[in-house]
């Protein structure tokens, strides 16, 4: 009977030692999970910060786009006025050329008008060039906005994946 008691005591000691080793492993696992939980919280904070920054950038881009659109509208109105003025001046040129054939004493006046038309053409060319730059800037702004929207969507998907992988009681 003593031998059986000794065997049971030995078995109990081995089981107790195994339980202690298992408990030690579980404590290490719990510590590791706590570290991972903290790291996950930090990453979620970083993602939230990036999302906020992205929204600010999108807002700034939208404001810039609106400003460029307004400026482009102003330039287009100015160009229209210049074109109307140029058309008017062109009609006037025809009239003065007819009068020039009639009378040479008006020739000096007609030369001044032609000079004015040339300045209008230069101004129209300058405005067309400015318009092209504004259209290009607007296109670049739209591409940058699309890139940021894609980045935000990626961040949101990452946050959703993180939230789905998180168990109960963990940080948001």
mmCIF file of N, CA and C in Angstrom, residues 19-159:
data_model
loop_
_atom_site.group_PDB
_atom_site.id
_atom_site.type_symbol
_atom_site.label_atom_id
_atom_site.label_comp_id
_atom_site.label_asym_id
_atom_site.label_seq_id
_atom_site.Cartn_x
_atom_site.Cartn_y
_atom_site.Cartn_z
ATOM 1 N N UNK A 19 1.550 21.475 -14.347
ATOM 2 C CA UNK A 19 0.622 22.596 -14.197
ATOM 3 C C UNK A 19 1.380 23.911 -14.009
ATOM 4 N N UNK A 20 2.455 23.862 -13.227
ATOM 5 C CA UNK A 20 3.254 25.072 -13.032
ATOM 6 C C UNK A 20 3.890 25.530 -14.347
ATOM 7 N N UNK A 21 4.424 24.587 -15.130
ATOM 8 C CA UNK A 21 5.011 24.942 -16.426
ATOM 9 C C UNK A 21 3.936 25.509 -17.364
ATOM 10 N N UNK A 22 2.764 24.861 -17.370
ATOM 11 C CA UNK A 22 1.661 25.336 -18.201
ATOM 12 C C UNK A 22 1.222 26.734 -17.758
ATOM 13 N N UNK A 23 1.133 26.912 -16.444
ATOM 14 C CA UNK A 23 0.759 28.220 -15.902
ATOM 15 C C UNK A 23 1.783 29.278 -16.304
ATOM 16 N N UNK A 24 3.067 28.939 -16.232
ATOM 17 C CA UNK A 24 4.134 29.875 -16.642
ATOM 18 C C UNK A 24 3.994 30.236 -18.125
ATOM 19 N N UNK A 25 3.735 29.236 -18.950
ATOM 20 C CA UNK A 25 3.537 29.483 -20.396
ATOM 21 C C UNK A 25 2.330 30.395 -20.619
ATOM 22 N N UNK A 26 1.240 30.125 -19.887
ATOM 23 C CA UNK A 26 0.033 30.948 -20.038
ATOM 24 C C UNK A 26 0.299 32.378 -19.597
ATOM 25 N N UNK A 27 1.062 32.561 -18.532
ATOM 26 C CA UNK A 27 1.393 33.915 -18.079
ATOM 27 C C UNK A 27 2.215 34.638 -19.160
ATOM 28 N N UNK A 28 3.167 33.934 -19.768
ATOM 29 C CA UNK A 28 3.954 34.555 -20.844
ATOM 30 C C UNK A 28 3.044 34.926 -22.021
ATOM 31 N N UNK A 29 2.118 34.004 -22.353
ATOM 32 C CA UNK A 29 1.180 34.281 -23.438
ATOM 33 C C UNK A 29 0.312 35.502 -23.116
ATOM 34 N N UNK A 30 -0.129 35.591 -21.860
ATOM 35 C CA UNK A 30 -0.948 36.734 -21.451
ATOM 36 C C UNK A 30 -0.135 38.020 -21.550
ATOM 37 N N UNK A 31 1.129 37.984 -21.116
ATOM 38 C CA UNK A 31 1.998 39.161 -21.224
ATOM 39 C C UNK A 31 2.172 39.558 -22.689
ATOM 40 N N UNK A 32 2.397 38.566 -23.540
ATOM 41 C CA UNK A 32 2.566 38.828 -24.978
ATOM 42 C C UNK A 32 1.283 39.427 -25.570
ATOM 43 N N UNK A 33 0.133 38.884 -25.151
ATOM 44 C CA UNK A 33 -1.142 39.420 -25.632
ATOM 45 C C UNK A 33 -1.341 40.865 -25.176
ATOM 46 N N UNK A 34 -0.940 41.183 -23.959
ATOM 47 C CA UNK A 34 -1.033 42.559 -23.471
ATOM 48 C C UNK A 34 -0.169 43.493 -24.319
ATOM 49 N N UNK A 35 1.058 43.027 -24.627
ATOM 50 C CA UNK A 35 1.942 43.829 -25.481
ATOM 51 C C UNK A 35 1.317 44.043 -26.860
ATOM 52 N N UNK A 36 0.765 42.976 -27.423
ATOM 53 C CA UNK A 36 0.111 43.082 -28.733
ATOM 54 C C UNK A 36 -1.106 44.009 -28.668
ATOM 55 N N UNK A 37 -1.835 43.930 -27.565
ATOM 56 C CA UNK A 37 -2.996 44.801 -27.387
ATOM 57 C C UNK A 37 -2.548 46.262 -27.351
ATOM 58 N N UNK A 38 -1.484 46.550 -26.595
ATOM 59 C CA UNK A 38 -0.966 47.923 -26.531
ATOM 60 C C UNK A 38 -0.497 48.393 -27.910
ATOM 61 N N UNK A 39 0.195 47.518 -28.605
ATOM 62 C CA UNK A 39 0.687 47.876 -29.947
ATOM 63 C C UNK A 39 -0.483 48.137 -30.895
ATOM 64 N N UNK A 40 -1.518 47.310 -30.782
ATOM 65 C CA UNK A 40 -2.714 47.476 -31.611
ATOM 66 C C UNK A 40 -3.383 48.813 -31.319
ATOM 67 N N UNK A 41 -3.449 49.180 -30.045
ATOM 68 C CA UNK A 41 -4.034 50.473 -29.673
ATOM 69 C C UNK A 41 -3.233 51.623 -30.285
ATOM 70 N N UNK A 42 -1.912 51.521 -30.209
ATOM 71 C CA UNK A 42 -1.058 52.568 -30.786
ATOM 72 C C UNK A 42 -1.278 52.665 -32.293
ATOM 73 N N UNK A 43 -1.348 51.509 -32.952
ATOM 74 C CA UNK A 43 -1.568 51.514 -34.407
ATOM 75 C C UNK A 43 -2.926 52.125 -34.750
ATOM 76 N N UNK A 44 -3.929 51.811 -33.955
ATOM 77 C CA UNK A 44 -5.249 52.383 -34.216
ATOM 78 C C UNK A 44 -5.231 53.890 -34.012
ATOM 79 N N UNK A 45 -4.485 54.345 -33.004
ATOM 80 C CA UNK A 45 -4.352 55.799 -32.798
ATOM 81 C C UNK A 45 -3.659 56.436 -34.000
ATOM 82 N N UNK A 46 -2.602 55.793 -34.486
ATOM 83 C CA UNK A 46 -1.889 56.316 -35.657
ATOM 84 C C UNK A 46 -2.805 56.364 -36.875
ATOM 85 N N UNK A 47 -3.603 55.320 -37.051
ATOM 86 C CA UNK A 47 -4.537 55.268 -38.182
ATOM 87 C C UNK A 47 -5.560 56.389 -38.056
ATOM 88 N N UNK A 48 -6.054 56.604 -36.846
ATOM 89 C CA UNK A 48 -7.023 57.685 -36.632
ATOM 90 C C UNK A 48 -6.380 59.039 -36.935
ATOM 91 N N UNK A 49 -5.132 59.220 -36.494
ATOM 92 C CA UNK A 49 -4.424 60.475 -36.786
ATOM 93 C C UNK A 49 -4.248 60.663 -38.288
ATOM 94 N N UNK A 50 -3.861 59.581 -38.971
ATOM 95 C CA UNK A 50 -3.683 59.669 -40.431
ATOM 96 C C UNK A 50 -5.009 59.972 -41.134
ATOM 97 N N UNK A 51 -6.073 59.363 -40.652
ATOM 98 C CA UNK A 51 -7.382 59.622 -41.259
ATOM 99 C C UNK A 51 -7.769 61.087 -41.063
ATOM 100 N N UNK A 52 -7.520 61.610 -39.860
ATOM 101 C CA UNK A 52 -7.824 63.020 -39.587
ATOM 102 C C UNK A 52 -6.995 63.926 -40.479
ATOM 103 N N UNK A 53 -5.708 63.616 -40.584
ATOM 104 C CA UNK A 53 -4.820 64.422 -41.427
ATOM 105 C C UNK A 53 -5.249 64.349 -42.888
ATOM 106 N N UNK A 54 -5.640 63.158 -43.323
ATOM 107 C CA UNK A 54 -6.100 63.002 -44.707
ATOM 108 C C UNK A 54 -7.350 63.830 -44.961
ATOM 109 N N UNK A 55 -8.265 63.831 -43.989
ATOM 110 C CA UNK A 55 -9.485 64.619 -44.158
ATOM 111 C C UNK A 55 -9.145 66.107 -44.230
ATOM 112 N N UNK A 56 -8.185 66.543 -43.402
ATOM 113 C CA UNK A 56 -7.772 67.944 -43.458
ATOM 114 C C UNK A 56 -7.179 68.269 -44.828
ATOM 115 N N UNK A 57 -6.330 67.361 -45.327
ATOM 116 C CA UNK A 57 -5.717 67.590 -46.641
ATOM 117 C C UNK A 57 -6.768 67.633 -47.742
ATOM 118 N N UNK A 58 -7.743 66.746 -47.649
ATOM 119 C CA UNK A 58 -8.813 66.740 -48.656
ATOM 120 C C UNK A 58 -9.588 68.054 -48.583
ATOM 121 N N UNK A 59 -9.831 68.518 -47.361
ATOM 122 C CA UNK A 59 -10.532 69.789 -47.192
ATOM 123 C C UNK A 59 -9.716 70.933 -47.801
ATOM 124 N N UNK A 60 -8.406 70.925 -47.545
ATOM 125 C CA UNK A 60 -7.549 71.959 -48.111
ATOM 126 C C UNK A 60 -7.528 71.877 -49.638
ATOM 127 N N UNK A 61 -7.469 70.660 -50.150
ATOM 128 C CA UNK A 61 -7.483 70.484 -51.611
ATOM 129 C C UNK A 61 -8.799 70.969 -52.206
ATOM 130 N N UNK A 62 -9.899 70.707 -51.500
ATOM 131 C CA UNK A 62 -11.196 71.163 -51.992
ATOM 132 C C UNK A 62 -11.238 72.687 -52.024
ATOM 133 N N UNK A 63 -10.695 73.319 -50.969
ATOM 134 C CA UNK A 63 -10.651 74.784 -50.952
ATOM 135 C C UNK A 63 -9.791 75.314 -52.099
ATOM 136 N N UNK A 64 -8.633 74.676 -52.291
ATOM 137 C CA UNK A 64 -7.755 75.095 -53.389
ATOM 138 C C UNK A 64 -8.454 74.914 -54.736
ATOM 139 N N UNK A 65 -9.159 73.804 -54.865
ATOM 140 C CA UNK A 65 -9.884 73.541 -56.112
ATOM 141 C C UNK A 65 -10.953 74.617 -56.336
ATOM 142 N N UNK A 66 -11.678 74.947 -55.261
ATOM 143 C CA UNK A 66 -12.712 75.982 -55.375
ATOM 144 C C UNK A 66 -12.102 77.324 -55.761
ATOM 145 N N UNK A 67 -10.962 77.647 -55.125
ATOM 146 C CA UNK A 67 -10.297 78.906 -55.458
ATOM 147 C C UNK A 67 -9.857 78.913 -56.925
ATOM 148 N N UNK A 68 -9.272 77.783 -57.360
ATOM 149 C CA UNK A 68 -8.846 77.701 -58.759
ATOM 150 C C UNK A 68 -10.038 77.788 -59.711
ATOM 151 N N UNK A 69 -11.143 77.163 -59.322
ATOM 152 C CA UNK A 69 -12.343 77.225 -60.167
ATOM 153 C C UNK A 69 -12.851 78.656 -60.269
ATOM 154 N N UNK A 70 -12.850 79.354 -59.128
ATOM 155 C CA UNK A 70 -13.296 80.753 -59.150
ATOM 156 C C UNK A 70 -12.364 81.605 -60.008
ATOM 157 N N UNK A 71 -11.064 81.382 -59.829
ATOM 158 C CA UNK A 71 -10.098 82.149 -60.616
ATOM 159 C C UNK A 71 -10.247 81.831 -62.103
ATOM 160 N N UNK A 72 -10.446 80.549 -62.408
ATOM 161 C CA UNK A 72 -10.646 80.153 -63.801
ATOM 162 C C UNK A 72 -11.902 80.807 -64.373
ATOM 163 N N UNK A 73 -12.960 80.867 -63.576
ATOM 164 C CA UNK A 73 -14.197 81.514 -64.021
ATOM 165 C C UNK A 73 -13.949 82.991 -64.309
ATOM 166 N N UNK A 74 -13.205 83.643 -63.409
ATOM 167 C CA UNK A 74 -12.878 85.059 -63.624
ATOM 168 C C UNK A 74 -12.060 85.250 -64.897
ATOM 169 N N UNK A 75 -11.096 84.365 -65.097
ATOM 170 C CA UNK A 75 -10.255 84.455 -66.297
ATOM 171 C C UNK A 75 -11.099 84.240 -67.555
ATOM 172 N N UNK A 76 -12.019 83.284 -67.482
ATOM 173 C CA UNK A 76 -12.875 83.025 -68.645
ATOM 174 C C UNK A 76 -13.750 84.252 -68.953
ATOM 175 N N UNK A 77 -14.293 84.895 -67.906
ATOM 176 C CA UNK A 77 -15.095 86.107 -68.121
ATOM 177 C C UNK A 77 -14.230 87.200 -68.742
ATOM 178 N N UNK A 78 -13.033 87.338 -68.191
ATOM 179 C CA UNK A 78 -12.115 88.359 -68.714
ATOM 180 C C UNK A 78 -11.766 88.069 -70.176
ATOM 181 N N UNK A 79 -11.534 86.790 -70.467
ATOM 182 C CA UNK A 79 -11.224 86.406 -71.861
ATOM 183 C C UNK A 79 -12.404 86.715 -72.776
ATOM 184 N N UNK A 80 -13.607 86.437 -72.284
ATOM 185 C CA UNK A 80 -14.791 86.701 -73.108
ATOM 186 C C UNK A 80 -14.892 88.193 -73.411
ATOM 187 N N UNK A 81 -14.669 89.009 -72.366
ATOM 188 C CA UNK A 81 -14.697 90.456 -72.594
ATOM 189 C C UNK A 81 -13.620 90.877 -73.592
ATOM 190 N N UNK A 82 -12.424 90.285 -73.458
ATOM 191 C CA UNK A 82 -11.340 90.619 -74.386
ATOM 192 C C UNK A 82 -11.688 90.175 -75.805
ATOM 193 N N UNK A 83 -12.307 88.999 -75.912
ATOM 194 C CA UNK A 83 -12.687 88.512 -77.240
ATOM 195 C C UNK A 83 -13.740 89.434 -77.863
ATOM 196 N N UNK A 84 -14.717 89.842 -77.042
ATOM 197 C CA UNK A 84 -15.741 90.755 -77.544
ATOM 198 C C UNK A 84 -15.103 92.081 -77.964
ATOM 199 N N UNK A 85 -14.172 92.528 -77.140
ATOM 200 C CA UNK A 85 -13.476 93.768 -77.464
ATOM 201 C C UNK A 85 -12.669 93.596 -78.751
ATOM 202 N N UNK A 86 -12.017 92.426 -78.892
ATOM 203 C CA UNK A 86 -11.230 92.161 -80.099
ATOM 204 C C UNK A 86 -12.135 92.102 -81.333
ATOM 205 N N UNK A 87 -13.309 91.470 -81.181
ATOM 206 C CA UNK A 87 -14.246 91.423 -82.307
ATOM 207 C C UNK A 87 -14.699 92.837 -82.688
ATOM 208 N N UNK A 88 -14.977 93.609 -81.666
ATOM 209 C CA UNK A 88 -15.378 94.986 -81.918
ATOM 210 C C UNK A 88 -14.267 95.750 -82.638
ATOM 211 N N UNK A 89 -13.041 95.552 -82.159
ATOM 212 C CA UNK A 89 -11.911 96.240 -82.770
ATOM 213 C C UNK A 89 -11.668 95.757 -84.199
ATOM 214 N N UNK A 90 -11.906 94.494 -84.427
ATOM 215 C CA UNK A 90 -11.739 93.978 -85.788
ATOM 216 C C UNK A 90 -12.756 94.621 -86.745
ATOM 217 N N UNK A 91 -13.988 94.765 -86.280
ATOM 218 C CA UNK A 91 -15.011 95.423 -87.106
ATOM 219 C C UNK A 91 -14.614 96.877 -87.385
ATOM 220 N N UNK A 92 -14.120 97.500 -86.352
ATOM 221 C CA UNK A 92 -13.705 98.888 -86.507
ATOM 222 C C UNK A 92 -12.554 99.007 -87.505
ATOM 223 N N UNK A 93 -11.661 98.022 -87.501
ATOM 224 C CA UNK A 93 -10.526 98.034 -88.423
ATOM 225 C C UNK A 93 -11.008 98.023 -89.872
ATOM 226 N N UNK A 94 -11.987 97.194 -90.127
ATOM 227 C CA UNK A 94 -12.536 97.118 -91.486
ATOM 228 C C UNK A 94 -13.084 98.477 -91.918
ATOM 229 N N UNK A 95 -13.794 99.101 -91.000
ATOM 230 C CA UNK A 95 -14.356 100.421 -91.320
ATOM 231 C C UNK A 95 -13.254 101.437 -91.595
ATOM 232 N N UNK A 96 -12.211 101.408 -90.760
ATOM 233 C CA UNK A 96 -11.124 102.375 -90.944
ATOM 234 C C UNK A 96 -10.328 102.109 -92.218
ATOM 235 N N UNK A 97 -10.214 100.837 -92.564
ATOM 236 C CA UNK A 97 -9.500 100.539 -93.809
ATOM 237 C C UNK A 97 -10.283 101.067 -95.008
ATOM 238 N N UNK A 98 -11.576 100.974 -94.945
ATOM 239 C CA UNK A 98 -12.414 101.510 -96.037
ATOM 240 C C UNK A 98 -12.269 103.032 -96.115
ATOM 241 N N UNK A 99 -12.247 103.639 -94.934
ATOM 242 C CA UNK A 99 -12.080 105.095 -94.908
ATOM 243 C C UNK A 99 -10.683 105.498 -95.377
ATOM 244 N N UNK A 100 -9.676 104.621 -95.099
ATOM 245 C CA UNK A 100 -8.309 104.906 -95.541
ATOM 246 C C UNK A 100 -8.243 105.000 -97.051
ATOM 247 N N UNK A 101 -8.960 104.080 -97.734
ATOM 248 C CA UNK A 101 -9.017 104.131 -99.184
ATOM 249 C C UNK A 101 -9.658 105.447 -99.617
ATOM 250 N N UNK A 102 -10.610 105.912 -98.841
ATOM 251 C CA UNK A 102 -11.316 107.145 -99.160
ATOM 252 C C UNK A 102 -10.436 108.365 -98.918
ATOM 253 N N UNK A 103 -9.747 108.344 -97.766
ATOM 254 C CA UNK A 103 -9.012 109.552 -97.406
ATOM 255 C C UNK A 103 -7.751 109.178 -96.627
ATOM 256 N N UNK A 104 -6.592 109.691 -97.054
ATOM 257 C CA UNK A 104 -5.323 109.337 -96.423
ATOM 258 C C UNK A 104 -5.054 110.163 -95.171
ATOM 259 N N UNK A 105 -5.817 111.214 -94.946
ATOM 260 C CA UNK A 105 -5.562 112.029 -93.762
ATOM 261 C C UNK A 105 -5.870 111.273 -92.458
ATOM 262 N N UNK A 106 -6.672 110.162 -92.533
ATOM 263 C CA UNK A 106 -6.996 109.363 -91.344
ATOM 264 C C UNK A 106 -5.996 108.219 -91.121
ATOM 265 N N UNK A 107 -4.946 108.154 -91.926
ATOM 266 C CA UNK A 107 -4.027 107.015 -91.846
ATOM 267 C C UNK A 107 -3.331 106.899 -90.487
ATOM 268 N N UNK A 108 -2.952 108.043 -89.890
ATOM 269 C CA UNK A 108 -2.269 108.012 -88.595
ATOM 270 C C UNK A 108 -3.196 107.426 -87.513
ATOM 271 N N UNK A 109 -4.429 107.814 -87.551
ATOM 272 C CA UNK A 109 -5.416 107.300 -86.593
ATOM 273 C C UNK A 109 -5.604 105.781 -86.745
ATOM 274 N N UNK A 110 -5.646 105.303 -87.975
ATOM 275 C CA UNK A 110 -5.798 103.861 -88.219
ATOM 276 C C UNK A 110 -4.574 103.074 -87.722
ATOM 277 N N UNK A 111 -3.388 103.636 -87.865
ATOM 278 C CA UNK A 111 -2.183 102.957 -87.370
ATOM 279 C C UNK A 111 -2.238 102.793 -85.850
ATOM 280 N N UNK A 112 -2.737 103.779 -85.160
ATOM 281 C CA UNK A 112 -2.873 103.677 -83.706
ATOM 282 C C UNK A 112 -3.858 102.565 -83.334
ATOM 283 N N UNK A 113 -4.938 102.449 -84.068
ATOM 284 C CA UNK A 113 -5.926 101.392 -83.808
ATOM 285 C C UNK A 113 -5.314 100.013 -84.032
ATOM 286 N N UNK A 114 -4.546 99.858 -85.105
ATOM 287 C CA UNK A 114 -3.906 98.571 -85.380
ATOM 288 C C UNK A 114 -2.944 98.183 -84.257
ATOM 289 N N UNK A 115 -2.232 99.146 -83.758
ATOM 290 C CA UNK A 115 -1.323 98.885 -82.642
ATOM 291 C C UNK A 115 -2.116 98.389 -81.422
ATOM 292 N N UNK A 116 -3.248 99.004 -81.176
ATOM 293 C CA UNK A 116 -4.104 98.600 -80.056
ATOM 294 C C UNK A 116 -4.595 97.160 -80.232
ATOM 295 N N UNK A 117 -4.925 96.786 -81.457
ATOM 296 C CA UNK A 117 -5.378 95.426 -81.736
ATOM 297 C C UNK A 117 -4.277 94.417 -81.451
ATOM 298 N N UNK A 118 -3.062 94.791 -81.826
ATOM 299 C CA UNK A 118 -1.938 93.879 -81.562
ATOM 300 C C UNK A 118 -1.761 93.661 -80.065
ATOM 301 N N UNK A 119 -1.917 94.733 -79.297
ATOM 302 C CA UNK A 119 -1.834 94.586 -77.837
ATOM 303 C C UNK A 119 -2.947 93.686 -77.320
ATOM 304 N N UNK A 120 -4.122 93.803 -77.897
ATOM 305 C CA UNK A 120 -5.248 92.949 -77.493
ATOM 306 C C UNK A 120 -4.948 91.492 -77.821
ATOM 307 N N UNK A 121 -4.336 91.233 -78.977
ATOM 308 C CA UNK A 121 -3.962 89.862 -79.332
ATOM 309 C C UNK A 121 -2.940 89.300 -78.356
ATOM 310 N N UNK A 122 -1.956 90.135 -77.977
ATOM 311 C CA UNK A 122 -0.946 89.697 -77.001
ATOM 312 C C UNK A 122 -1.621 89.396 -75.673
ATOM 313 N N UNK A 123 -2.531 90.264 -75.261
ATOM 314 C CA UNK A 123 -3.244 90.055 -73.993
ATOM 315 C C UNK A 123 -4.087 88.777 -74.061
ATOM 316 N N UNK A 124 -4.737 88.560 -75.201
ATOM 317 C CA UNK A 124 -5.540 87.350 -75.364
ATOM 318 C C UNK A 124 -4.644 86.112 -75.299
ATOM 319 N N UNK A 125 -3.489 86.158 -75.921
ATOM 320 C CA UNK A 125 -2.550 85.031 -75.869
ATOM 321 C C UNK A 125 -2.102 84.789 -74.429
ATOM 322 N N UNK A 126 -1.802 85.842 -73.694
ATOM 323 C CA UNK A 126 -1.378 85.722 -72.303
ATOM 324 C C UNK A 126 -2.493 85.087 -71.459
ATOM 325 N N UNK A 127 -3.727 85.522 -71.685
ATOM 326 C CA UNK A 127 -4.849 84.964 -70.926
ATOM 327 C C UNK A 127 -5.096 83.500 -71.279
ATOM 328 N N UNK A 128 -4.946 83.158 -72.557
ATOM 329 C CA UNK A 128 -5.107 81.757 -72.954
ATOM 330 C C UNK A 128 -4.035 80.889 -72.299
ATOM 331 N N UNK A 129 -2.807 81.393 -72.245
ATOM 332 C CA UNK A 129 -1.717 80.662 -71.589
ATOM 333 C C UNK A 129 -2.018 80.477 -70.106
ATOM 334 N N UNK A 130 -2.487 81.544 -69.461
ATOM 335 C CA UNK A 130 -2.833 81.465 -68.032
ATOM 336 C C UNK A 130 -3.970 80.465 -67.823
ATOM 337 N N UNK A 131 -4.933 80.463 -68.727
ATOM 338 C CA UNK A 131 -6.053 79.534 -68.647
ATOM 339 C C UNK A 131 -5.557 78.084 -68.727
ATOM 340 N N UNK A 132 -4.621 77.815 -69.640
ATOM 341 C CA UNK A 132 -4.070 76.456 -69.766
ATOM 342 C C UNK A 132 -3.390 76.029 -68.472
ATOM 343 N N UNK A 133 -2.619 76.950 -67.853
ATOM 344 C CA UNK A 133 -1.950 76.630 -66.583
ATOM 345 C C UNK A 133 -2.968 76.315 -65.498
ATOM 346 N N UNK A 134 -4.042 77.089 -65.450
ATOM 347 C CA UNK A 134 -5.067 76.859 -64.431
ATOM 348 C C UNK A 134 -5.777 75.524 -64.642
ATOM 349 N N UNK A 135 -6.064 75.195 -65.906
ATOM 350 C CA UNK A 135 -6.701 73.905 -66.196
ATOM 351 C C UNK A 135 -5.777 72.765 -65.789
ATOM 352 N N UNK A 136 -4.482 72.896 -66.067
ATOM 353 C CA UNK A 136 -3.514 71.871 -65.673
ATOM 354 C C UNK A 136 -3.454 71.745 -64.153
ATOM 355 N N UNK A 137 -3.419 72.871 -63.456
ATOM 356 C CA UNK A 137 -3.367 72.849 -61.983
ATOM 357 C C UNK A 137 -4.620 72.199 -61.413
ATOM 358 N N UNK A 138 -5.762 72.470 -62.036
ATOM 359 C CA UNK A 138 -7.005 71.865 -61.575
ATOM 360 C C UNK A 138 -6.973 70.357 -61.768
ATOM 361 N N UNK A 139 -6.442 69.890 -62.882
ATOM 362 C CA UNK A 139 -6.331 68.454 -63.141
ATOM 363 C C UNK A 139 -5.403 67.794 -62.118
ATOM 364 N N UNK A 140 -4.281 68.453 -61.813
ATOM 365 C CA UNK A 140 -3.342 67.915 -60.815
ATOM 366 C C UNK A 140 -4.018 67.834 -59.456
ATOM 367 N N UNK A 141 -4.793 68.883 -59.108
ATOM 368 C CA UNK A 141 -5.502 68.894 -57.829
ATOM 369 C C UNK A 141 -6.502 67.737 -57.772
ATOM 370 N N UNK A 142 -7.218 67.490 -58.865
ATOM 371 C CA UNK A 142 -8.180 66.389 -58.893
ATOM 372 C C UNK A 142 -7.481 65.048 -58.723
ATOM 373 N N UNK A 143 -6.319 64.878 -59.371
ATOM 374 C CA UNK A 143 -5.569 63.620 -59.227
ATOM 375 C C UNK A 143 -5.095 63.436 -57.790
ATOM 376 N N UNK A 144 -4.623 64.504 -57.158
ATOM 377 C CA UNK A 144 -4.152 64.429 -55.770
ATOM 378 C C UNK A 144 -5.310 64.095 -54.839
ATOM 379 N N UNK A 145 -6.467 64.683 -55.105
ATOM 380 C CA UNK A 145 -7.640 64.388 -54.285
ATOM 381 C C UNK A 145 -8.002 62.908 -54.430
ATOM 382 N N UNK A 146 -7.994 62.382 -55.653
ATOM 383 C CA UNK A 146 -8.321 60.970 -55.885
ATOM 384 C C UNK A 146 -7.321 60.070 -55.171
ATOM 385 N N UNK A 147 -6.031 60.443 -55.188
ATOM 386 C CA UNK A 147 -5.008 59.643 -54.511
ATOM 387 C C UNK A 147 -5.270 59.612 -53.003
ATOM 388 N N UNK A 148 -5.645 60.763 -52.444
ATOM 389 C CA UNK A 148 -5.913 60.817 -51.006
ATOM 390 C C UNK A 148 -7.178 60.037 -50.649
ATOM 391 N N UNK A 149 -8.196 60.117 -51.509
ATOM 392 C CA UNK A 149 -9.420 59.356 -51.260
ATOM 393 C C UNK A 149 -9.106 57.861 -51.247
ATOM 394 N N UNK A 150 -8.278 57.392 -52.189
ATOM 395 C CA UNK A 150 -7.875 55.978 -52.223
ATOM 396 C C UNK A 150 -7.113 55.608 -50.955
ATOM 397 N N UNK A 151 -6.241 56.486 -50.504
ATOM 398 C CA UNK A 151 -5.457 56.219 -49.293
ATOM 399 C C UNK A 151 -6.369 56.123 -48.076
ATOM 400 N N UNK A 152 -7.361 57.015 -48.002
ATOM 401 C CA UNK A 152 -8.307 56.982 -46.883
ATOM 402 C C UNK A 152 -9.104 55.684 -46.916
ATOM 403 N N UNK A 153 -9.530 55.267 -48.101
ATOM 404 C CA UNK A 153 -10.272 54.012 -48.204
ATOM 405 C C UNK A 153 -9.416 52.833 -47.747
ATOM 406 N N UNK A 154 -8.144 52.851 -48.103
ATOM 407 C CA UNK A 154 -7.239 51.788 -47.641
ATOM 408 C C UNK A 154 -7.122 51.811 -46.127
ATOM 409 N N UNK A 155 -6.997 53.003 -45.557
ATOM 410 C CA UNK A 155 -6.896 53.123 -44.101
ATOM 411 C C UNK A 155 -8.176 52.633 -43.430
ATOM 412 N N UNK A 156 -9.315 52.976 -44.005
ATOM 413 C CA UNK A 156 -10.586 52.537 -43.426
ATOM 414 C C UNK A 156 -10.710 51.017 -43.500
ATOM 415 N N UNK A 157 -10.278 50.421 -44.610
ATOM 416 C CA UNK A 157 -10.299 48.962 -44.701
ATOM 417 C C UNK A 157 -9.365 48.339 -43.669
ATOM 418 N N UNK A 158 -8.211 48.951 -43.466
ATOM 419 C CA UNK A 158 -7.260 48.463 -42.472
ATOM 420 C C UNK A 158 -7.856 48.536 -41.071
ATOM 421 N N UNK A 159 -8.550 49.658 -40.778
ATOM 422 C CA UNK A 159 -9.190 49.803 -39.468
ATOM 423 C C UNK A 159 -10.265 48.739 -39.307
#
